[in-house]
Each structure stands twice: as structure tokens, then as C-alpha cells.
């Protein structure tokens, strides 16, 4: 039934028996920079590649400051902490996201609230956010938003740019501003994606990126936090380096800190990969166009970037008619050497988050029955 699709995907990756969803490509200065690191003995959390990586992240995103962090999950954790999220406060996010978004909220001892996404962007719906706040929240005399049901402060909002497709981030930023809620962008999947010409991750107080092995570019494991706020950048650097007070030799730490600094080895890899980001994204957008043309007029819909958005097309995604057809598609493709995966289980359906407040999640549920990722690696 899906033979035509399977053959089409295979034709995009000639000479491969098994076609993974997304594999890393090391075709630039990776080995050179890694050798530099080893030769210099600076393989750990001090080294010039870490600062070079941070500078490159500023240049790419246009943010004033970037801090290298061990991975995207921990970058989110720190991002929420410096945004003022306190234990037992609430953080709004989308149900349709990778578990790390919810976990990072839990690391702060905060409580997630899961709201719906838009079908067009796969990211947090501004309408859902407005409706949730108008029905459930009020602004107290301290100027902050509180949840009427729990009387807890709604401290932050974490939209996520699903599969690299920018969500309607400008409108979300406006709503958060109006309600005095800190906007923390989970841009883990959207390095190289822009909304109205502005890089994702730069619309709120801060944004975080991931360089995990399956992302558009990778440094093994890694993350980054970007912000225009110098004070925030300083606090993030301090917290991620064990909260050590700068001194020539003394070991003084002024609060509980974290060992979240990215090692120089990973940063070396990250620099080499960042040099190729533009080409990788171009390459991935060409593949996306081929998929778009192929699926045109067929019963399966290929998800396209929305009007104001330029997507990195990290993972191409298609919509099947219903859950039954989705399962048949997953069976057929995976049995024939073409790796495909359903979207993540909605976070409110995971046992650790099942008591969290949600809105109707109408679109999220609809998408979760139908959405499948198809092979999207850079082709060289
Ligand atoms: C990958 C990812 C993360 C976590 O990044 P790691 O570097 O793997 O810790 C967080 N959020 C989303 C949406 C992701 O896709």
C-alpha cells in the first residue's frame, strides 16, 4: 500500500540499505578541531572552543549573549531557574513536545500545565494560551499572574518549535508580556529556523538549543542558552560552573551550583558543525521541497512551514488519515528499511504528568494519532 512512498524515500538516499530518521554528518573540520583539543590537553570545561562556540551562537542567532551548556535539557532547567521559577509554581507548556521540556520544569520543583498546539505550526497555540489565561488566571496586586484553581503563580511559559517549524512566537511573546509571564523558548529543535527573519530562541527572556546526536547539528551532547540580558547571561554562567566565585586560587561558592558547563571537546565539535549549519539547512530544505512535491495530490499530507516562518526542516513530518492508517504506515516503512516514528506521546498521558492541568488539547490529540516523522538526514 505504501510501496510508492518507500521507493521514493529510498531514491533520496541512494546506496543505503537502511535509512535512519536522522543521522549526523561529520564532513568539515570536526577531526581537526578535536585533534587540536587533544593536542592542547584542554578537553574539559575550560578551553578556547567553548568561548568560540558561544561567539558563533551569538553571531548566528543575533542574541547578545550565549552560554554553552552540557545539553539542552539542563539548559532549559537553568533557563527556568534564572527566569524566576520557584518550587510549587506553575509553568505553561505544550502537551505535544519531547519529555525533556516537562522534565526541566519538574527539576525546578515546578508544575507543568499542558495546553494545545496549532495544527499549522505544531507549536503552542496563541489562541489556546489566551483562552487558558482568561479562563484560569488573574493578575494579583504583586503584578504577577496566578492560577485561580491552584492559587499558584504562573511563573513561565515554554513554547517549543516542533521539528524545527517556528511556532507563532511573536504573538506568544505579546501575550506573555501582557500577563507578565516569563517566556522561555524551547528552541532545541530549531537551530537555523527563523520567524519573520528573526532567529528562533530570541523572542523571549531567553531561549535554549540542543546539539544532541539526532538534531540538525550535533556535538555528541550539548546545549546553549541565548539571551539579550547581560545579568541573566552572567547568572547562567555562574550557576552552570558550580557557582564558583572568581578568584586566583580560592574555592569559594556562593550558592548551590551545577556542573553544567559544556566541555571543550564537545565545543570543538560544535564549532565545526556550526560552520556547516547554513549548508545543512539548505540541503534539508531541498529534501523537504522534494517531499512536498511528492506528496502533493496524494492522500498523505506533508507538513509545510507557515507563512512567516523559515524552518530548518530538522524532521520532515507527514499526516496520515487516522490512527489505523498511521500504524499501517509505521509497520510498512519500518519493515522495509525506512525508519519512521510517530510523534511523542502527549506529556499529559505520561504517568508522572497525568495529574497536571490541561486545556482540551483537541489539536494535540488529533495530531498525536496522525503525525509521523520520515527520514530527514542531510544528503551528501
Ligand atoms: C532534544 C530536545 C531537548 C533536550 O535536548 P538534549 O540536548 O537532548 O538534552 C529538549 N526539548 C526538545 C523539544 C528537544 O527536542
CSV table of C-alpha atoms and ligand atoms in Angstrom, one decimal:
chain,number,residue,atom,x,y,z
A,1,UNK,CA,0.0,0.0,0.0
A,2,UNK,CA,2.9,2.4,0.8
A,3,UNK,CA,5.3,1.0,-1.7
A,4,UNK,CA,5.5,4.1,-3.8
A,5,UNK,CA,6.4,6.2,-0.8
A,6,UNK,CA,9.0,3.6,0.4
A,7,UNK,CA,10.6,3.6,-3.0
A,8,UNK,CA,10.6,7.4,-3.2
A,9,UNK,CA,12.3,7.8,0.2
A,10,UNK,CA,14.9,5.1,-0.8
A,11,UNK,CA,15.6,7.0,-4.0
A,12,UNK,CA,16.5,10.1,-2.0
A,13,UNK,CA,19.2,8.2,-0.1
A,14,UNK,CA,20.8,6.0,-2.8
A,15,UNK,CA,23.1,3.2,-1.9
A,16,UNK,CA,21.7,2.8,1.7
A,17,UNK,CA,20.1,-0.5,2.9
A,18,UNK,CA,18.6,1.1,6.0
A,19,UNK,CA,17.5,4.7,6.1
A,20,UNK,CA,17.6,6.3,9.5
A,21,UNK,CA,15.4,9.1,10.6
A,22,UNK,CA,18.3,11.5,11.1
A,23,UNK,CA,22.0,10.7,11.2
A,24,UNK,CA,24.9,13.1,12.0
A,25,UNK,CA,27.3,14.2,9.2
A,26,UNK,CA,30.9,15.0,10.0
A,27,UNK,CA,32.3,16.3,6.8
A,28,UNK,CA,34.0,19.6,7.9
A,29,UNK,CA,36.6,20.5,10.5
A,30,UNK,CA,35.4,18.1,13.1
A,31,UNK,CA,38.5,15.9,13.3
A,32,UNK,CA,40.9,18.9,13.0
A,33,UNK,CA,39.3,20.7,15.9
A,34,UNK,CA,39.1,17.6,18.1
A,35,UNK,CA,42.8,16.9,17.5
A,36,UNK,CA,43.5,20.5,18.4
A,37,UNK,CA,41.7,19.9,21.7
A,38,UNK,CA,43.6,16.7,22.5
A,39,UNK,CA,47.0,18.2,21.5
A,40,UNK,CA,46.4,21.2,23.7
A,41,UNK,CA,45.2,18.9,26.6
A,42,UNK,CA,42.2,21.3,27.1
A,43,UNK,CA,39.5,18.7,26.7
A,44,UNK,CA,37.3,19.7,29.7
A,45,UNK,CA,35.3,22.7,30.7
A,46,UNK,CA,38.0,25.4,30.1
A,47,UNK,CA,39.2,25.9,26.6
A,48,UNK,CA,39.0,28.2,23.7
A,49,UNK,CA,36.5,26.3,21.7
A,50,UNK,CA,33.9,26.9,24.4
A,51,UNK,CA,34.2,30.6,24.0
A,52,UNK,CA,34.4,30.4,20.3
A,53,UNK,CA,31.2,28.3,20.2
A,54,UNK,CA,29.5,30.9,22.4
A,55,UNK,CA,30.6,33.7,20.0
A,56,UNK,CA,29.4,31.7,17.0
A,57,UNK,CA,26.0,31.2,18.6
A,58,UNK,CA,25.7,35.0,19.2
A,59,UNK,CA,26.5,35.6,15.5
A,60,UNK,CA,24.1,33.0,14.3
A,61,UNK,CA,21.1,34.0,16.5
A,62,UNK,CA,21.7,37.7,16.8
A,63,UNK,CA,21.5,37.3,20.6
A,64,UNK,CA,23.9,39.4,22.7
A,65,UNK,CA,24.9,36.5,24.9
A,66,UNK,CA,25.2,32.8,24.6
A,67,UNK,CA,26.3,30.3,27.3
A,68,UNK,CA,27.5,26.8,26.4
A,69,UNK,CA,25.8,24.1,28.5
A,70,UNK,CA,26.2,20.2,28.7
A,71,UNK,CA,22.8,19.5,27.0
A,72,UNK,CA,19.6,21.1,26.0
A,73,UNK,CA,17.6,19.6,29.0
A,74,UNK,CA,20.0,21.2,31.5
A,75,UNK,CA,20.0,24.5,29.5
A,76,UNK,CA,16.2,24.5,29.9
A,77,UNK,CA,16.5,23.7,33.7
A,78,UNK,CA,18.8,26.7,34.2
A,79,UNK,CA,16.8,28.9,31.9
A,80,UNK,CA,13.7,28.3,34.1
A,81,UNK,CA,15.6,28.9,37.3
A,82,UNK,CA,17.1,32.3,36.2
A,83,UNK,CA,13.6,33.2,34.9
A,84,UNK,CA,12.5,33.1,38.5
A,85,UNK,CA,10.6,29.8,38.5
A,86,UNK,CA,10.3,28.7,42.1
A,87,UNK,CA,9.2,25.4,43.7
A,88,UNK,CA,5.4,24.8,43.5
A,89,UNK,CA,4.9,27.5,40.9
A,90,UNK,CA,3.4,26.7,37.6
A,91,UNK,CA,4.8,26.7,34.1
A,92,UNK,CA,2.7,26.6,30.9
A,93,UNK,CA,4.0,24.4,28.1
A,94,UNK,CA,2.6,22.3,25.2
A,95,UNK,CA,1.5,18.7,25.6
A,96,UNK,CA,2.9,17.9,22.2
A,97,UNK,CA,6.7,18.1,23.0
A,98,UNK,CA,9.6,15.9,23.9
A,99,UNK,CA,9.6,14.8,27.5
A,100,UNK,CA,12.7,17.0,28.3
A,101,UNK,CA,10.5,20.1,28.3
A,102,UNK,CA,8.3,18.7,31.1
A,103,UNK,CA,11.3,17.2,32.9
A,104,UNK,CA,13.1,20.5,33.1
A,105,UNK,CA,10.1,22.1,34.7
A,106,UNK,CA,10.0,19.3,37.2
A,107,UNK,CA,13.7,19.8,38.1
A,108,UNK,CA,12.7,23.2,39.4
A,109,UNK,CA,10.0,21.5,41.5
A,110,UNK,CA,7.5,23.5,39.4
A,111,UNK,CA,4.3,22.1,38.0
A,112,UNK,CA,3.6,22.0,34.2
A,113,UNK,CA,0.3,23.0,32.7
A,114,UNK,CA,-0.2,21.5,29.2
A,115,UNK,CA,-2.1,23.5,26.6
A,116,UNK,CA,-2.9,22.9,22.9
A,117,UNK,CA,-0.9,23.5,19.8
A,118,UNK,CA,-1.9,24.8,16.4
A,119,UNK,CA,-2.3,22.3,13.6
A,120,UNK,CA,-0.5,24.6,11.2
A,121,UNK,CA,2.7,25.2,13.2
A,122,UNK,CA,2.6,22.1,15.5
A,123,UNK,CA,3.7,24.6,18.2
A,124,UNK,CA,1.9,26.3,21.1
A,125,UNK,CA,-1.4,28.0,20.0
A,126,UNK,CA,-1.7,31.7,20.9
A,127,UNK,CA,-5.5,31.3,21.0
A,128,UNK,CA,-5.2,28.4,23.4
A,129,UNK,CA,-2.8,30.4,25.6
A,130,UNK,CA,-5.2,33.4,25.7
A,131,UNK,CA,-8.2,31.2,26.4
A,132,UNK,CA,-6.4,29.4,29.1
A,133,UNK,CA,-5.2,32.5,30.8
A,134,UNK,CA,-8.6,34.3,30.5
A,135,UNK,CA,-10.5,31.4,32.0
A,136,UNK,CA,-8.0,30.3,34.6
A,137,UNK,CA,-5.7,33.2,35.6
A,138,UNK,CA,-5.8,36.6,37.2
A,139,UNK,CA,-3.2,39.2,37.8
A,140,UNK,CA,-2.7,39.8,41.5
A,141,UNK,CA,-1.6,43.1,43.3
A,142,UNK,CA,2.1,42.0,43.0
A,143,UNK,CA,1.7,42.3,39.2
A,144,UNK,CA,2.1,38.5,38.6
A,145,UNK,CA,-0.3,36.0,37.0
A,146,UNK,CA,-1.9,33.4,39.3
A,147,UNK,CA,-3.9,30.3,38.6
A,148,UNK,CA,-7.5,30.7,40.1
A,149,UNK,CA,-7.7,26.9,40.6
A,150,UNK,CA,-4.5,26.3,42.5
A,151,UNK,CA,-3.6,29.9,43.6
A,152,UNK,CA,-0.1,29.2,42.4
A,153,UNK,CA,1.9,31.7,40.4
A,154,UNK,CA,2.1,31.1,36.7
A,155,UNK,CA,5.8,31.8,36.5
A,156,UNK,CA,6.8,31.0,32.9
A,157,UNK,CA,5.6,29.8,29.6
A,158,UNK,CA,7.6,27.4,27.4
A,159,UNK,CA,6.6,27.1,23.8
A,160,UNK,CA,8.5,24.7,21.6
A,161,UNK,CA,9.3,24.9,17.9
A,162,UNK,CA,8.3,21.4,16.9
A,163,UNK,CA,10.6,19.6,14.4
A,164,UNK,CA,12.1,23.0,13.6
A,165,UNK,CA,8.9,24.6,12.5
A,166,UNK,CA,8.7,28.0,14.2
A,167,UNK,CA,5.5,28.5,16.2
A,168,UNK,CA,3.6,31.8,16.3
A,169,UNK,CA,6.3,33.1,18.6
A,170,UNK,CA,5.7,36.8,18.2
A,171,UNK,CA,2.1,36.6,19.3
A,172,UNK,CA,3.0,34.3,22.2
A,173,UNK,CA,5.6,36.8,23.3
A,174,UNK,CA,3.0,39.6,23.3
A,175,UNK,CA,0.6,37.5,25.4
A,176,UNK,CA,3.3,36.6,27.9
A,177,UNK,CA,4.3,40.2,28.2
A,178,UNK,CA,0.7,41.3,28.8
A,179,UNK,CA,0.3,38.7,31.6
A,180,UNK,CA,3.8,39.3,33.0
A,181,UNK,CA,4.8,35.7,32.4
A,182,UNK,CA,8.5,34.9,31.6
A,183,UNK,CA,8.8,33.5,28.1
A,184,UNK,CA,11.4,30.7,27.8
A,185,UNK,CA,11.7,29.3,24.3
A,186,UNK,CA,12.5,25.7,23.9
A,187,UNK,CA,14.3,26.1,20.6
A,188,UNK,CA,16.1,22.7,21.0
A,189,UNK,CA,14.9,21.6,17.6
A,190,UNK,CA,15.0,24.8,15.7
A,191,UNK,CA,18.6,25.9,15.2
A,192,UNK,CA,18.7,27.7,11.8
A,193,UNK,CA,14.9,28.4,11.9
A,194,UNK,CA,13.6,31.9,11.7
A,195,UNK,CA,10.3,33.7,12.4
A,196,UNK,CA,9.9,36.9,10.3
A,197,UNK,CA,13.7,36.9,9.7
A,198,UNK,CA,14.5,36.7,13.4
A,199,UNK,CA,16.2,33.5,14.8
A,200,UNK,CA,14.0,31.3,17.0
A,201,UNK,CA,15.0,31.4,20.6
A,202,UNK,CA,15.4,35.2,20.7
A,203,UNK,CA,11.8,36.3,21.2
A,204,UNK,CA,11.5,35.9,25.0
A,205,UNK,CA,13.7,36.4,28.0
A,206,UNK,CA,15.9,33.5,26.8
A,207,UNK,CA,16.0,30.5,24.5
A,208,UNK,CA,17.7,27.2,24.6
A,209,UNK,CA,19.1,24.9,21.9
A,210,UNK,CA,20.2,21.3,21.8
A,211,UNK,CA,23.2,19.7,20.0
A,212,UNK,CA,22.2,16.1,20.8
A,213,UNK,CA,23.1,13.3,18.3
A,214,UNK,CA,19.8,13.4,16.4
A,215,UNK,CA,19.5,17.1,16.0
A,216,UNK,CA,20.3,19.2,12.9
A,217,UNK,CA,23.9,19.6,14.0
A,218,UNK,CA,25.4,17.7,16.9
A,219,UNK,CA,28.4,17.9,19.2
A,220,UNK,CA,27.7,14.5,20.8
A,221,UNK,CA,25.8,16.1,23.7
A,222,UNK,CA,25.4,19.8,24.2
A,223,UNK,CA,23.2,22.7,24.7
A,224,UNK,CA,23.2,26.5,24.6
A,225,UNK,CA,21.3,29.3,26.2
A,226,UNK,CA,20.9,32.6,24.4
A,227,UNK,CA,19.7,35.9,25.9
A,228,UNK,CA,20.0,39.7,25.3
A,229,UNK,CA,20.1,40.2,29.1
A,230,UNK,CA,23.6,40.5,30.4
A,231,UNK,CA,22.5,39.9,34.0
A,232,UNK,CA,20.8,36.7,33.0
A,233,UNK,CA,23.8,35.5,31.0
A,234,UNK,CA,26.1,36.1,34.0
A,235,UNK,CA,23.9,34.2,36.3
A,236,UNK,CA,23.6,31.3,33.9
A,237,UNK,CA,27.4,31.1,33.5
A,238,UNK,CA,27.8,31.3,37.3
A,239,UNK,CA,25.1,28.6,38.0
A,240,UNK,CA,26.5,26.2,35.4
A,241,UNK,CA,30.0,26.4,36.7
A,242,UNK,CA,29.3,25.3,40.3
A,243,UNK,CA,28.5,28.9,41.4
A,244,UNK,CA,32.3,29.4,41.9
A,245,UNK,CA,33.3,32.9,42.9
A,246,UNK,CA,36.1,34.1,40.6
A,247,UNK,CA,39.4,34.1,42.4
A,248,UNK,CA,43.0,33.3,41.6
A,249,UNK,CA,43.2,30.3,43.9
A,250,UNK,CA,40.4,30.2,46.4
A,251,UNK,CA,37.5,27.9,46.3
A,252,UNK,CA,34.5,29.9,47.2
A,253,UNK,CA,31.0,29.2,46.1
A,254,UNK,CA,28.1,31.5,46.9
A,255,UNK,CA,25.1,29.2,46.3
A,256,UNK,CA,24.2,25.7,45.2
A,257,UNK,CA,25.5,25.5,41.6
A,258,UNK,CA,25.5,22.9,38.9
A,259,UNK,CA,28.2,21.2,36.8
A,260,UNK,CA,26.5,22.0,33.6
A,261,UNK,CA,29.4,23.6,31.6
A,262,UNK,CA,30.0,22.2,28.1
A,263,UNK,CA,33.4,20.5,27.8
A,264,UNK,CA,35.9,21.9,25.3
A,265,UNK,CA,35.8,18.6,23.3
A,266,UNK,CA,32.1,18.9,22.7
A,267,UNK,CA,32.5,22.6,21.9
A,268,UNK,CA,35.2,21.8,19.3
A,269,UNK,CA,32.8,19.5,17.6
A,270,UNK,CA,30.0,22.1,17.9
A,271,UNK,CA,32.2,24.8,16.2
A,272,UNK,CA,33.0,22.5,13.3
A,273,UNK,CA,29.3,21.7,12.9
A,274,UNK,CA,28.1,25.3,13.2
A,275,UNK,CA,30.3,26.2,10.3
A,276,UNK,CA,28.2,23.9,8.2
A,277,UNK,CA,24.8,24.8,9.5
A,278,UNK,CA,23.8,27.0,6.6
A,279,UNK,CA,24.7,24.3,4.1
A,280,UNK,CA,23.0,21.6,6.1
A,281,UNK,CA,19.7,23.6,6.4
A,282,UNK,CA,19.8,24.4,2.7
A,283,UNK,CA,20.3,20.7,2.0
A,284,UNK,CA,17.4,19.8,4.3
A,285,UNK,CA,15.1,22.4,2.7
A,286,UNK,CA,15.8,20.9,-0.7
A,287,UNK,CA,14.8,17.4,0.6
A,288,UNK,CA,11.7,19.0,2.2
A,289,UNK,CA,10.7,20.5,-1.2
A,290,UNK,CA,11.1,17.1,-2.9
A,291,UNK,CA,8.8,15.6,-0.2
A,292,UNK,CA,6.4,18.4,-0.7
A,293,UNK,CA,6.2,17.8,-4.5
A,294,UNK,CA,5.9,14.1,-4.0
A,295,UNK,CA,3.0,14.2,-1.5
A,296,UNK,CA,1.2,16.9,-3.5
A,297,UNK,CA,-2.1,15.5,-4.6
A,298,UNK,CA,-1.7,12.3,-2.5
A,299,UNK,CA,-3.7,11.3,0.5
A,300,UNK,CA,-0.8,11.9,2.9
A,301,UNK,CA,-0.1,15.5,3.8
A,302,UNK,CA,3.5,16.7,4.2
A,303,UNK,CA,3.8,19.5,6.8
A,304,UNK,CA,4.9,22.8,5.4
A,305,UNK,CA,6.4,25.8,7.2
A,306,UNK,CA,3.8,28.5,7.8
A,307,UNK,CA,3.8,32.0,6.2
A,308,UNK,CA,6.0,33.9,8.5
A,309,UNK,CA,8.4,31.1,9.2
A,310,UNK,CA,11.6,29.7,7.7
A,311,UNK,CA,12.0,26.1,9.0
A,312,UNK,CA,15.3,24.2,9.3
A,313,UNK,CA,13.2,21.1,8.4
A,314,UNK,CA,15.0,19.2,11.1
A,315,UNK,CA,12.5,16.3,10.8
A,316,UNK,CA,10.0,16.1,8.0
A,317,UNK,CA,6.6,15.2,9.1
A,318,UNK,CA,3.5,13.8,7.4
A,319,UNK,CA,-0.1,13.4,8.5
A,320,UNK,CA,-1.9,10.1,7.9
A,321,UNK,CA,-5.7,9.8,7.7
A,322,UNK,CA,-6.2,8.3,11.1
A,323,UNK,CA,-4.5,6.2,13.7
A,324,UNK,CA,-5.2,2.9,12.0
A,325,UNK,CA,-3.6,4.1,8.7
A,326,UNK,CA,-0.7,5.7,10.7
A,327,UNK,CA,0.0,2.3,12.3
A,328,UNK,CA,0.0,0.6,8.9
A,329,UNK,CA,2.4,3.2,7.6
A,330,UNK,CA,4.7,2.7,10.5
A,331,UNK,CA,4.6,-1.1,10.0
A,332,UNK,CA,5.2,-0.9,6.3
A,333,UNK,CA,8.0,1.6,6.3
A,334,UNK,CA,10.0,0.2,9.3
A,335,UNK,CA,9.7,-3.3,7.9
A,336,UNK,CA,11.2,-2.1,4.6
A,337,UNK,CA,14.3,-0.3,5.9
A,338,UNK,CA,12.8,3.1,6.0
A,339,UNK,CA,12.8,4.4,9.6
A,340,UNK,CA,9.7,6.4,10.6
A,341,UNK,CA,8.5,7.3,14.0
A,342,UNK,CA,5.2,8.6,15.5
A,343,UNK,CA,5.2,11.9,17.3
A,344,UNK,CA,5.9,11.7,21.1
A,345,UNK,CA,3.2,10.5,23.5
A,346,UNK,CA,1.5,13.7,24.7
A,347,UNK,CA,3.1,14.6,28.0
A,348,UNK,CA,-0.2,14.7,30.0
A,349,UNK,CA,-0.5,11.0,29.2
A,350,UNK,CA,2.8,10.0,30.8
A,351,UNK,CA,2.3,8.7,34.3
A,352,UNK,CA,4.4,11.4,36.0
A,353,UNK,CA,2.4,14.2,34.4
A,354,UNK,CA,-1.1,12.7,34.4
A,355,UNK,CA,-2.4,14.9,37.2
A,356,UNK,CA,-1.3,18.1,35.6
A,357,UNK,CA,-3.9,20.7,34.4
A,358,UNK,CA,-4.6,20.8,30.7
A,359,UNK,CA,-6.9,22.5,28.3
A,360,UNK,CA,-8.9,20.4,25.9
A,361,UNK,CA,-5.8,19.6,23.8
A,362,UNK,CA,-8.0,19.0,20.8
A,363,UNK,CA,-5.4,19.5,18.2
A,364,UNK,CA,-2.7,17.8,20.2
A,365,UNK,CA,-4.8,14.6,20.4
A,366,UNK,CA,-5.7,14.8,16.7
A,367,UNK,CA,-2.1,15.2,15.7
A,368,UNK,CA,-0.8,12.5,18.0
A,369,UNK,CA,-3.0,10.0,16.2
A,370,UNK,CA,-1.7,11.0,12.7
A,371,UNK,CA,1.7,12.6,12.8
A,372,UNK,CA,4.8,10.6,11.6
A,373,UNK,CA,8.4,11.7,11.0
A,374,UNK,CA,10.1,10.4,7.9
A,375,UNK,CA,13.8,10.3,7.0
A,376,UNK,CA,15.4,13.7,7.0
A,377,UNK,CA,19.2,13.4,7.2
A,378,UNK,CA,21.5,15.8,5.3
A,379,UNK,CA,22.4,14.2,2.0
A,380,UNK,CA,26.0,14.3,0.8
B,1,LIG,C1,16.3,17.4,22.1
B,1,LIG,C2,15.3,18.2,22.9
B,1,LIG,C3,15.5,18.7,24.2
B,1,LIG,C4,16.7,18.2,25.0
B,1,LIG,O1,17.9,18.4,24.5
B,1,LIG,P1,19.1,17.4,25.0
B,1,LIG,O2,20.3,18.1,24.4
B,1,LIG,O3,18.9,16.1,24.4
B,1,LIG,O4,19.1,17.4,26.5
B,1,LIG,C5,14.6,19.5,24.8
B,1,LIG,N1,13.5,19.8,24.2
B,1,LIG,C6,13.2,19.3,23.0
B,1,LIG,C7,11.9,19.8,22.4
B,1,LIG,C8,14.0,18.5,22.3
B,1,LIG,O5,13.7,18.0,21.1
